[in-house]
Tab-separated table of C-alpha atoms and ligand atoms in Angstrom:
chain	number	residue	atom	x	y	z
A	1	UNK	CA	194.478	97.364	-76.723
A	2	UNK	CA	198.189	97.774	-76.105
A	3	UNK	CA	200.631	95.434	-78.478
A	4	UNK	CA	203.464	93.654	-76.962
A	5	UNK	CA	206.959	94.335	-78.582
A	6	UNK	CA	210.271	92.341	-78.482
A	7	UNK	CA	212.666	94.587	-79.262
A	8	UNK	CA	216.150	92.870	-80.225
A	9	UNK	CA	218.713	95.815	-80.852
A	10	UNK	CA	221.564	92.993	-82.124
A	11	UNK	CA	224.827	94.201	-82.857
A	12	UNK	CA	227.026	96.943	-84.284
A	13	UNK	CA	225.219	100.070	-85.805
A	14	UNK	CA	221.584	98.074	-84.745
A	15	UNK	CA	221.196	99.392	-81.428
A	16	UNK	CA	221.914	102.969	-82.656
A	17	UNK	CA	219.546	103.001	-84.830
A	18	UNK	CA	216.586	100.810	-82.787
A	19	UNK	CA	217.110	103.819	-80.482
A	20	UNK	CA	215.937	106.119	-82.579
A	21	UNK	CA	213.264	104.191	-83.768
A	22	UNK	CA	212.210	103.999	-80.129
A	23	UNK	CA	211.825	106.958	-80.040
A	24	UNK	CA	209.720	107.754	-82.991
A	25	UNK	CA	207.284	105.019	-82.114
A	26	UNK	CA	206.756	105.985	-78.515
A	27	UNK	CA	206.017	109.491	-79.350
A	28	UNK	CA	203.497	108.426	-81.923
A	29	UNK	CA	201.602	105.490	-80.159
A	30	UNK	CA	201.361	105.243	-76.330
A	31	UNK	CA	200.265	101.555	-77.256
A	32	UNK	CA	203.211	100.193	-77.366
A	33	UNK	CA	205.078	97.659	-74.781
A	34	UNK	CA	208.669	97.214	-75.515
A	35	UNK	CA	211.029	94.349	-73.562
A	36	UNK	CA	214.491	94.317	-75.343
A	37	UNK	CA	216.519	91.477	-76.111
A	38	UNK	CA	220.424	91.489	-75.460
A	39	UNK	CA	220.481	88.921	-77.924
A	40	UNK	CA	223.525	88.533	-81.004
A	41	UNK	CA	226.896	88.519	-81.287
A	42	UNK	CA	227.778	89.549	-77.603
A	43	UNK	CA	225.855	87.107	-76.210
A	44	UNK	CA	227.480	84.516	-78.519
A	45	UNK	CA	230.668	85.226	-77.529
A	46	UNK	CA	229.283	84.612	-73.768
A	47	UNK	CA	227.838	81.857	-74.192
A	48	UNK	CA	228.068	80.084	-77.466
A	49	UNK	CA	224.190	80.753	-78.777
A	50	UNK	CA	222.918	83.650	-80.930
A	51	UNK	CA	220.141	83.519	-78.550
A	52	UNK	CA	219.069	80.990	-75.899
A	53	UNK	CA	217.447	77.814	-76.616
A	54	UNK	CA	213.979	78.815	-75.316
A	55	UNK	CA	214.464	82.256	-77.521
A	56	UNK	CA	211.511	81.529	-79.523
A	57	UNK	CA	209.179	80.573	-77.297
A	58	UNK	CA	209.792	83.713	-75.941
A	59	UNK	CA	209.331	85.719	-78.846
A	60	UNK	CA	206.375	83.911	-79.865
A	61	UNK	CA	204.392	85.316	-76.660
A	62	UNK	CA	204.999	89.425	-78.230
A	63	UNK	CA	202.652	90.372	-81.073
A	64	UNK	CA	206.028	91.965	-83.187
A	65	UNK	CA	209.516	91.862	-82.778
A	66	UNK	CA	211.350	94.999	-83.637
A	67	UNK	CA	215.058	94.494	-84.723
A	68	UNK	CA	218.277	96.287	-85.404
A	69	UNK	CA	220.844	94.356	-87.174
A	70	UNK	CA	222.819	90.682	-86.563
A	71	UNK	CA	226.275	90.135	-87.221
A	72	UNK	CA	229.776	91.295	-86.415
A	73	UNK	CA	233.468	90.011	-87.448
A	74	UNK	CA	234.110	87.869	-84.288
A	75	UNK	CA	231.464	85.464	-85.230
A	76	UNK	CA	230.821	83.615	-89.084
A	77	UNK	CA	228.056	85.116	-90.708
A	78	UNK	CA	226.589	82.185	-91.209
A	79	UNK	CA	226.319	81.669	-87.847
A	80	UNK	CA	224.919	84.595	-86.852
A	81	UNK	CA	221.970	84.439	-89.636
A	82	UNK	CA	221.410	81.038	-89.064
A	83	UNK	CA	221.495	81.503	-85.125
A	84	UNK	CA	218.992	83.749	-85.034
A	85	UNK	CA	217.363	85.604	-87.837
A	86	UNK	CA	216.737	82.522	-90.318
A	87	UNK	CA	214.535	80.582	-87.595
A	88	UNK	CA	212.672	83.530	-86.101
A	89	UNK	CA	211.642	84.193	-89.962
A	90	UNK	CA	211.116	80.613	-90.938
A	91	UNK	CA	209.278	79.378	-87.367
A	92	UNK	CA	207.262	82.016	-87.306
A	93	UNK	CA	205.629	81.593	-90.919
A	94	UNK	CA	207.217	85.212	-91.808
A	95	UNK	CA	206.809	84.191	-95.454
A	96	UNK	CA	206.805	87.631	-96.950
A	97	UNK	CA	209.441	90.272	-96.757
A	98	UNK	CA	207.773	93.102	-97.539
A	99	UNK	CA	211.010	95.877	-99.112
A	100	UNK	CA	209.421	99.369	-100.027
A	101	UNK	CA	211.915	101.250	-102.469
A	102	UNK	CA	211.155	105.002	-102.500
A	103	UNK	CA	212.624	108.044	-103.547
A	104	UNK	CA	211.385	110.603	-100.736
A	105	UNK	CA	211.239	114.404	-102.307
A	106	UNK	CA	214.384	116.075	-101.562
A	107	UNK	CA	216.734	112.826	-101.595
A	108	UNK	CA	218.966	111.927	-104.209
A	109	UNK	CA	219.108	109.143	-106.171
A	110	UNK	CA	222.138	107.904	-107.998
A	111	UNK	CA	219.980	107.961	-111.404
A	112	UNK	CA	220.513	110.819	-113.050
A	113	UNK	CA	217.237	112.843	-113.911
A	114	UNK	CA	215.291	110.329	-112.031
A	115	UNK	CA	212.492	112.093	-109.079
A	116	UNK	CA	210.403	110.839	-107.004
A	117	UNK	CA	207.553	109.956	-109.465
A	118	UNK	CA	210.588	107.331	-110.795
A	119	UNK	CA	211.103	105.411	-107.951
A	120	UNK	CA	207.991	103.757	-106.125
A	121	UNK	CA	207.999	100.288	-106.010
A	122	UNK	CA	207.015	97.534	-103.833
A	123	UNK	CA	209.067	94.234	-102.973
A	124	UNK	CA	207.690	91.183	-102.001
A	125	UNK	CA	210.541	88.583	-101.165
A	126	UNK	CA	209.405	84.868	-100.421
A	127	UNK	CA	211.185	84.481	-97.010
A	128	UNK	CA	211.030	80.900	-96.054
A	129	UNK	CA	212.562	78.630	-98.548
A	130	UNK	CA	214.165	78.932	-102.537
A	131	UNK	CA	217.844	79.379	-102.407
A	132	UNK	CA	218.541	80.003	-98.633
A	133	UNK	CA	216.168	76.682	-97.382
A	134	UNK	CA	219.298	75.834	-95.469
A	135	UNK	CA	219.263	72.223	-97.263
A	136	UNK	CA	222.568	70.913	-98.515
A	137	UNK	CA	225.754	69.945	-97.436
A	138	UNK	CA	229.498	69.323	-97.001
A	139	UNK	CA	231.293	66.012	-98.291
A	140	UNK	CA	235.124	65.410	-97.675
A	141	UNK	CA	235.621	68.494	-96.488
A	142	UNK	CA	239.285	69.980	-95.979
A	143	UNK	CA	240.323	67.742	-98.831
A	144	UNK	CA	241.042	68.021	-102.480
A	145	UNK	CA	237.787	66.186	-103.449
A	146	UNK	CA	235.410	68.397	-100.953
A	147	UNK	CA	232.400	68.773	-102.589
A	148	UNK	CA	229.073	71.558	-101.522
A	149	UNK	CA	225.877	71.123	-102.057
A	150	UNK	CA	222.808	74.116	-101.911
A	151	UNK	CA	219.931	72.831	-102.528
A	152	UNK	CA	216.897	75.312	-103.592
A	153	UNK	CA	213.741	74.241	-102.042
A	154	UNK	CA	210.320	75.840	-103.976
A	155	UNK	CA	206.979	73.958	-102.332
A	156	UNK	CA	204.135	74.897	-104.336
A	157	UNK	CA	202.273	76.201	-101.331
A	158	UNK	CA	205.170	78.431	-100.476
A	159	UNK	CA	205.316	79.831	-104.122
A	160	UNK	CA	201.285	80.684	-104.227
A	161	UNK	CA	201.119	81.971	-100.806
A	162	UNK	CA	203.680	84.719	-101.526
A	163	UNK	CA	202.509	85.674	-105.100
A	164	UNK	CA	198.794	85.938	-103.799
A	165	UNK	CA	200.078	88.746	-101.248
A	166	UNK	CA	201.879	90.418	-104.255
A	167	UNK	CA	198.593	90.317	-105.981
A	168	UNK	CA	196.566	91.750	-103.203
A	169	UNK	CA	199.033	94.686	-102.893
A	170	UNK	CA	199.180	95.331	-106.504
A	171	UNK	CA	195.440	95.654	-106.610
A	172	UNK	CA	195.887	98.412	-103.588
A	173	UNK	CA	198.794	100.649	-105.572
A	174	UNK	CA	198.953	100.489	-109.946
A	175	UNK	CA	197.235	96.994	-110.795
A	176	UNK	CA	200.436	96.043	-112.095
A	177	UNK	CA	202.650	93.387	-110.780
A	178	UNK	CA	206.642	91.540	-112.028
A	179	UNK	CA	207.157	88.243	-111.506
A	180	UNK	CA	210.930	87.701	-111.251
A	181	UNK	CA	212.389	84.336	-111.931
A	182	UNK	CA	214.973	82.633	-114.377
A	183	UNK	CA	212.861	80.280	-115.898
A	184	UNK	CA	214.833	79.512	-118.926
A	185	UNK	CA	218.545	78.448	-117.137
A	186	UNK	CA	216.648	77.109	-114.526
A	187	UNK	CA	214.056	74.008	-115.357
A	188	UNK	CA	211.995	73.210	-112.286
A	189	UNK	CA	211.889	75.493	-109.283
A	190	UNK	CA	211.289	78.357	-111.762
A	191	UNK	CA	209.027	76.665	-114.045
A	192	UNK	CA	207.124	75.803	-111.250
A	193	UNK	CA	206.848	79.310	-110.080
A	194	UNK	CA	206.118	80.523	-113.592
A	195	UNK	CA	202.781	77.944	-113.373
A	196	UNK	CA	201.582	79.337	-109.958
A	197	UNK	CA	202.034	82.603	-111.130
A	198	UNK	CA	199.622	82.084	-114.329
A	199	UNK	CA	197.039	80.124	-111.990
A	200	UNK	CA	196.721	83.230	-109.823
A	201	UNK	CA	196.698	85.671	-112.460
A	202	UNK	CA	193.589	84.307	-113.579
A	203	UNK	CA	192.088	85.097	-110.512
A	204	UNK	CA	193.228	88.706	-110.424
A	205	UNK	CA	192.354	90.070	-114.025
A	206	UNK	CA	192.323	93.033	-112.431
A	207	UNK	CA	195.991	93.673	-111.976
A	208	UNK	CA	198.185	93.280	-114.967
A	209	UNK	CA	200.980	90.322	-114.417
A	210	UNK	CA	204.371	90.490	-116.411
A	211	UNK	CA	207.288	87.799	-115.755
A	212	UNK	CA	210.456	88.866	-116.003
A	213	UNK	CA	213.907	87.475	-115.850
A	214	UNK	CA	216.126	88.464	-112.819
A	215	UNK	CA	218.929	89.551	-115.076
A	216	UNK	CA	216.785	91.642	-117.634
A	217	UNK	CA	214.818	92.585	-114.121
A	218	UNK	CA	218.185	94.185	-112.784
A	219	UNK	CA	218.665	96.334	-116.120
A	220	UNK	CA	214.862	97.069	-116.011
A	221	UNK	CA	215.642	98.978	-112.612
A	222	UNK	CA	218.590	101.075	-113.733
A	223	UNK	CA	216.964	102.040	-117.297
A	224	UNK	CA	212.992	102.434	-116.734
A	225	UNK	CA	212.288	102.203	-112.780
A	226	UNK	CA	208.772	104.487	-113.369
A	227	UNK	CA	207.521	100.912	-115.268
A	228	UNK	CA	207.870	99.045	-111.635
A	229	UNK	CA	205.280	98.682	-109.346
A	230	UNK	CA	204.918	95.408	-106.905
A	231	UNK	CA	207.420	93.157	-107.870
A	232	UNK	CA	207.306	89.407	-106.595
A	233	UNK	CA	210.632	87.277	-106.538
A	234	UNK	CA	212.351	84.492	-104.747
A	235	UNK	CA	214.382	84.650	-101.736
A	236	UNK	CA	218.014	85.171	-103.387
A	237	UNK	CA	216.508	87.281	-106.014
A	238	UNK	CA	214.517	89.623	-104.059
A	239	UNK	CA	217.517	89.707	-101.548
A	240	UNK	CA	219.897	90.739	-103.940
A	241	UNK	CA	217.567	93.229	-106.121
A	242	UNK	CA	216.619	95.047	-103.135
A	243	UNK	CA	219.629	96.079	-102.212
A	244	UNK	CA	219.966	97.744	-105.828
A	245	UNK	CA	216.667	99.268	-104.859
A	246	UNK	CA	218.094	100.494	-101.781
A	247	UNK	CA	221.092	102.120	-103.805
A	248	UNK	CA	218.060	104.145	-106.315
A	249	UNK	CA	216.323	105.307	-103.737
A	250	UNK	CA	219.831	107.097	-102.133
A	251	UNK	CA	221.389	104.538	-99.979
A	252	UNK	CA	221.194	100.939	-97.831
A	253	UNK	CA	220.724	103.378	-94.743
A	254	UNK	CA	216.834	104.243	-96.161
A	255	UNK	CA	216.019	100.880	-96.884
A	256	UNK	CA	213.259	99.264	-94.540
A	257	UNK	CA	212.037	96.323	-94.159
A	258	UNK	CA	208.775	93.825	-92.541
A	259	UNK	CA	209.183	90.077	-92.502
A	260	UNK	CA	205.357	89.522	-91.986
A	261	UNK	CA	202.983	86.579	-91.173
A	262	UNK	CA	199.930	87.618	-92.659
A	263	UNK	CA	197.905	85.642	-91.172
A	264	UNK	CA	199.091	86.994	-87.551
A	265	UNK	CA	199.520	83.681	-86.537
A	266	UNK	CA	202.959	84.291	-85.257
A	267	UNK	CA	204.404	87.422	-84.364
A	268	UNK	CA	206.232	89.450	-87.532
A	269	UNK	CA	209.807	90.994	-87.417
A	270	UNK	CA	210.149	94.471	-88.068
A	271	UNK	CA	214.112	95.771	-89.481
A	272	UNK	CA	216.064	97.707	-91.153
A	273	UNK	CA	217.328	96.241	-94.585
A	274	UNK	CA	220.813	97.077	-93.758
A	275	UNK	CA	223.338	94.704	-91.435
A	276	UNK	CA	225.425	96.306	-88.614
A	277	UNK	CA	227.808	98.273	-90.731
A	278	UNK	CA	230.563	97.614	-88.605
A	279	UNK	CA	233.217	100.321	-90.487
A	280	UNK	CA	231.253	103.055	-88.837
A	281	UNK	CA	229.511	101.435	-85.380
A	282	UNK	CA	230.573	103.274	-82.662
A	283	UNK	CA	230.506	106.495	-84.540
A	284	UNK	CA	227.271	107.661	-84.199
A	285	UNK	CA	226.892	108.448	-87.923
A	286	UNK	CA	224.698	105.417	-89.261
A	287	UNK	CA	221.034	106.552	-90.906
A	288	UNK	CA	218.477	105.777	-88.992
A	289	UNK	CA	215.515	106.324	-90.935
A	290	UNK	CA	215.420	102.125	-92.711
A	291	UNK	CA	215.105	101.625	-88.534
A	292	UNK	CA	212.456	104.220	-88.231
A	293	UNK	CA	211.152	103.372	-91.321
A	294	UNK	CA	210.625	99.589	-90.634
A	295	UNK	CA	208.717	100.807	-87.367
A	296	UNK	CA	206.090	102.638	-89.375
A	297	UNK	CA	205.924	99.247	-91.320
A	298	UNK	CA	205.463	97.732	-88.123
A	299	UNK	CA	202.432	100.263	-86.892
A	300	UNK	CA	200.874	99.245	-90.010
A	301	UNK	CA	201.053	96.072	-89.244
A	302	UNK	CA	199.781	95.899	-85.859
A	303	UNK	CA	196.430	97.940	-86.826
A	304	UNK	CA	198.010	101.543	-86.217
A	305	UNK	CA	197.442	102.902	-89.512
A	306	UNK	CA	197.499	106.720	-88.322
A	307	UNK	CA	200.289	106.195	-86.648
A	308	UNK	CA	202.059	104.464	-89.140
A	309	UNK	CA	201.172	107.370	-92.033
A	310	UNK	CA	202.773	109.822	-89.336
A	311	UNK	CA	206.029	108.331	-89.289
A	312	UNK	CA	206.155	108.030	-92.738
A	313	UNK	CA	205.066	111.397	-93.590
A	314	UNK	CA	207.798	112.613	-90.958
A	315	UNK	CA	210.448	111.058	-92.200
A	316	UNK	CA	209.446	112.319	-95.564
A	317	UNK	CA	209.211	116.056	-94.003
A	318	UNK	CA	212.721	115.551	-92.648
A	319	UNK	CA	214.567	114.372	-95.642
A	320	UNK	CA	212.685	117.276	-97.670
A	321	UNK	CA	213.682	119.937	-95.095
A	322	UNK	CA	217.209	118.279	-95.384
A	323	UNK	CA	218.128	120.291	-91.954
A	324	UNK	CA	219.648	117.330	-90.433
A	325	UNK	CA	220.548	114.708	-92.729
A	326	UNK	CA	223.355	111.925	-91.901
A	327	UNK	CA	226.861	111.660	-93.916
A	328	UNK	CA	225.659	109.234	-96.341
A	329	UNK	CA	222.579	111.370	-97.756
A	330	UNK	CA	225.165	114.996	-97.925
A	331	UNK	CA	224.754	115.824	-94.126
A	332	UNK	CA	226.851	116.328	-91.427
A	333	UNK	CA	224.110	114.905	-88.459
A	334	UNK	CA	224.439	112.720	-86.202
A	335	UNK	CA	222.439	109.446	-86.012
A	336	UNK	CA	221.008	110.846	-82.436
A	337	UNK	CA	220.231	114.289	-84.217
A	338	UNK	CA	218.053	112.655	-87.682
A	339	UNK	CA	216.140	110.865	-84.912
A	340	UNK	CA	215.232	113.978	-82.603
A	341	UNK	CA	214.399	115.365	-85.998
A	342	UNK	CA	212.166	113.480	-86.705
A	343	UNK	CA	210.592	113.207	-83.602
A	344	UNK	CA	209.985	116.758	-83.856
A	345	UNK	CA	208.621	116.407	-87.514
A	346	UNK	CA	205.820	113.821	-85.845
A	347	UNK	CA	204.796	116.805	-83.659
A	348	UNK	CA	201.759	118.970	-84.914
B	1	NAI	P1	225.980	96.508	-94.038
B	1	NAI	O1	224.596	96.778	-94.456
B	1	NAI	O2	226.209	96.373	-92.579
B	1	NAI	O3	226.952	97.652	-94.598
B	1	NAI	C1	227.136	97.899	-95.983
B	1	NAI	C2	227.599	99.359	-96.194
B	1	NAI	O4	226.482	100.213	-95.965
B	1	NAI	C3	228.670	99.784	-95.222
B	1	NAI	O5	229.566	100.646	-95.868
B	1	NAI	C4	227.917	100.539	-94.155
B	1	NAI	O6	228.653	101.537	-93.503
B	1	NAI	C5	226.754	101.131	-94.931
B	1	NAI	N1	225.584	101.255	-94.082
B	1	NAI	C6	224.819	100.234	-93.597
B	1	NAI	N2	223.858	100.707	-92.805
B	1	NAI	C7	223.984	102.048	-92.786
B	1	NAI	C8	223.273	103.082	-92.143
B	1	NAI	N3	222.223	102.837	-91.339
B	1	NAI	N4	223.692	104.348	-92.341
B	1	NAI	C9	224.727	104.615	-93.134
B	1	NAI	N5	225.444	103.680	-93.769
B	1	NAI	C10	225.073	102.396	-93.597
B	1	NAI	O7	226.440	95.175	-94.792
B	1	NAI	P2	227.793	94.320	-94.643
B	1	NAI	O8	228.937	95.232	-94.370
B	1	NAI	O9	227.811	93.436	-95.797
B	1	NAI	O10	227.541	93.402	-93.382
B	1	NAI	C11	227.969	93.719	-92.065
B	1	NAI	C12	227.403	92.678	-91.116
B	1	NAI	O11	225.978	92.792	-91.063
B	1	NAI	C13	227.701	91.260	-91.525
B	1	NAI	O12	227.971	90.524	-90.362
B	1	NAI	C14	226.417	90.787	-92.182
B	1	NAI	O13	226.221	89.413	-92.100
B	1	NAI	C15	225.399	91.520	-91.358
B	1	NAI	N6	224.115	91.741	-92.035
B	1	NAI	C16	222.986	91.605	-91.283
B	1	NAI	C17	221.761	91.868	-91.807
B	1	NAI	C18	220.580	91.770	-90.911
B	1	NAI	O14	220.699	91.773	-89.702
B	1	NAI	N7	219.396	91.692	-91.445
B	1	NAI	C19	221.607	92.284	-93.208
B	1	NAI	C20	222.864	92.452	-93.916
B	1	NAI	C21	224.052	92.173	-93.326
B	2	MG	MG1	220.376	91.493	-98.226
């Protein structure tokens, strides 16, 4: 049966790289429907919404949404985020953000000695609540005695829902799964987590559970990354430790990304890790492959498991080969000319 796909290309380098991954996933699956989006900062400019007010009802009739990146300099970031890419992840249940980190053969990471049997690790990110639950708020503002307020929100159901995934992946790769939180500074949400976490590891005893403190967590990645697996972490944790994943496994252009709904109640958004690089939009020079990447996560997803092992496996091939490679991983290829590569890669 053919799958239904909202594609939203979004601003700066985003549409560059959705191209690409266009590309990749039409050659691979003939199952596809796309209908893109002009939605983002453009459109905000036009007409004073990240997307219009019916946007997800719209989106909720696709079965994925593939996306390139949100935000540019003409509009607040928080704007942007919260305009669009907050409430299509937090109305649509997306409650896991599945981050792969990955050293493919041939790549470079920035850890010396380190290879590709170093670097293979799994991130699941709660994506609905903790530090970015978008409660809070501003008091006297403009004035000497302003005063902000961020309020974490962890629900209990949020917390287990999210681990159990991490669990059921861990059982698929080493049995061996980090639990990232700062339980000691932090007295409730944390502790709370901490408590969940036991409960379910009970229920695994199959797959080895080991907390972890997001500070010692961050080291842990620099000095032993072969002793990481599936690693389960908050929202602002996660966020910010994949990024250093995306530096050790040779750059934020590599880094892909699935905001899922497990359940496939609503429909789950598919995109890169990185934002819309604005310094070099325009220049045809941004990595596609976190785009490409993110639309082999999406295959998966949707049931297309062949299809999703050949996109991986071509991207792989292509970085390997190294024939046409984009400035930030040593080459001197265009954006256009990693895609067609690996479009050729996917051919027998
Ligand atoms: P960024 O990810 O856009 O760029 C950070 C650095 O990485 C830049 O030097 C950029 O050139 C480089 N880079 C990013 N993607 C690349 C690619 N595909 N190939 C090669 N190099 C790449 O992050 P930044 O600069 O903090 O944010 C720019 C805008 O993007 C902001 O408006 C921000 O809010 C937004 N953003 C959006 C995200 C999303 O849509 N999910 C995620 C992160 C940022
Ligand atoms: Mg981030």
């Amino acid at each position: 049966m053919s799958k239904r796909i909202a594609v939203i290309p979004g601003d700066g380098v985003g549409p560059e790289v959705v191209a690409q991954g266009l590309k990749a996933l039409k050659a691979v699956c003939p199952k596809l429907e796309f209908e893109t989006f002009p939605w983002g900062s453009a459109y905000y400019q036009q007409t004073g919404q990240m997307m219009p007010a019916d946007g997800l009802d719209v989106l909720r009739g696709f079965d994925a949404i593939y996306l390139g990146a949100i935000g540019w300099p003409t509009v607040p970031d928080h704007i942007s985020l919260w305009g669009l890419l907050l409430p299509i992840r937090k109305r649509f249940e997306q409650y896991v953000n599945l981050r792969p980190v990955r050293l493919f053969p041939g790549s470079t990471s920035p850890l010396l000695g380190r290879g590709p049997a170093d670097i293979d690790m799994l991130f699941v990110r709660e994506n609905t609540e903790g530090e970015y639950s978008g409660a809070g708020g501003r008091v006297h503002i403009g004035t000497p005695n302003e005063v902000a307020v961020e309020v974490p929100v962890f629900s209990r159901m949020a917390i287990e829902r999210v681990i159990r995934y991490a669990f059921e992946r861990a059982r698929e790769r080493r049995h061996h799964l980090i639990s990232v939180t700062k339980s000691n500074a932090s007295r409730f949400a944390y502790v709370l987590w901490d408590e969940v976490a036991a409960g379910l590891s009970s229920q695994y005893a199959d797959v080895r559970m080991e907390r972890v403190h997001v500070d010692a967590m961050a080291a842990r990645m620099v000095l032993r990354p072969q002793s990481i697996d599936v690693v389960v972490a908050s929202n602002l944790f996660a966020d910010i430790l994949t990024d250093l994943g995306a530096a050790l496994q040779g750059g934020l252009g590599l880094a892909a990304s699935a905001n899922l709904n497990p359940e496939h109640r609503y429909p789950s958004m598919f995109e890169p890790v990185h934002g819309s690089a604005p310094d070099i939009a325009g220049t045809n020079r941004a990595n596609p492959i976190g785009a490409v990447w993110s639309g082999a996560l999406m295959l998966q997803h949707l049931g297309f498991t062949d299809a999703a092992q050949r996109v991986e496996a071509a991207i792989a091939r292509t970085v390997r080969e190294g024939k046409a490679l984009t400035p930030d991983l040593g080459g001197s290829a265009t954006t256009l000319e990693l895609g067609d590569a690996i479009v050729e890669a996917l051919l027998p």
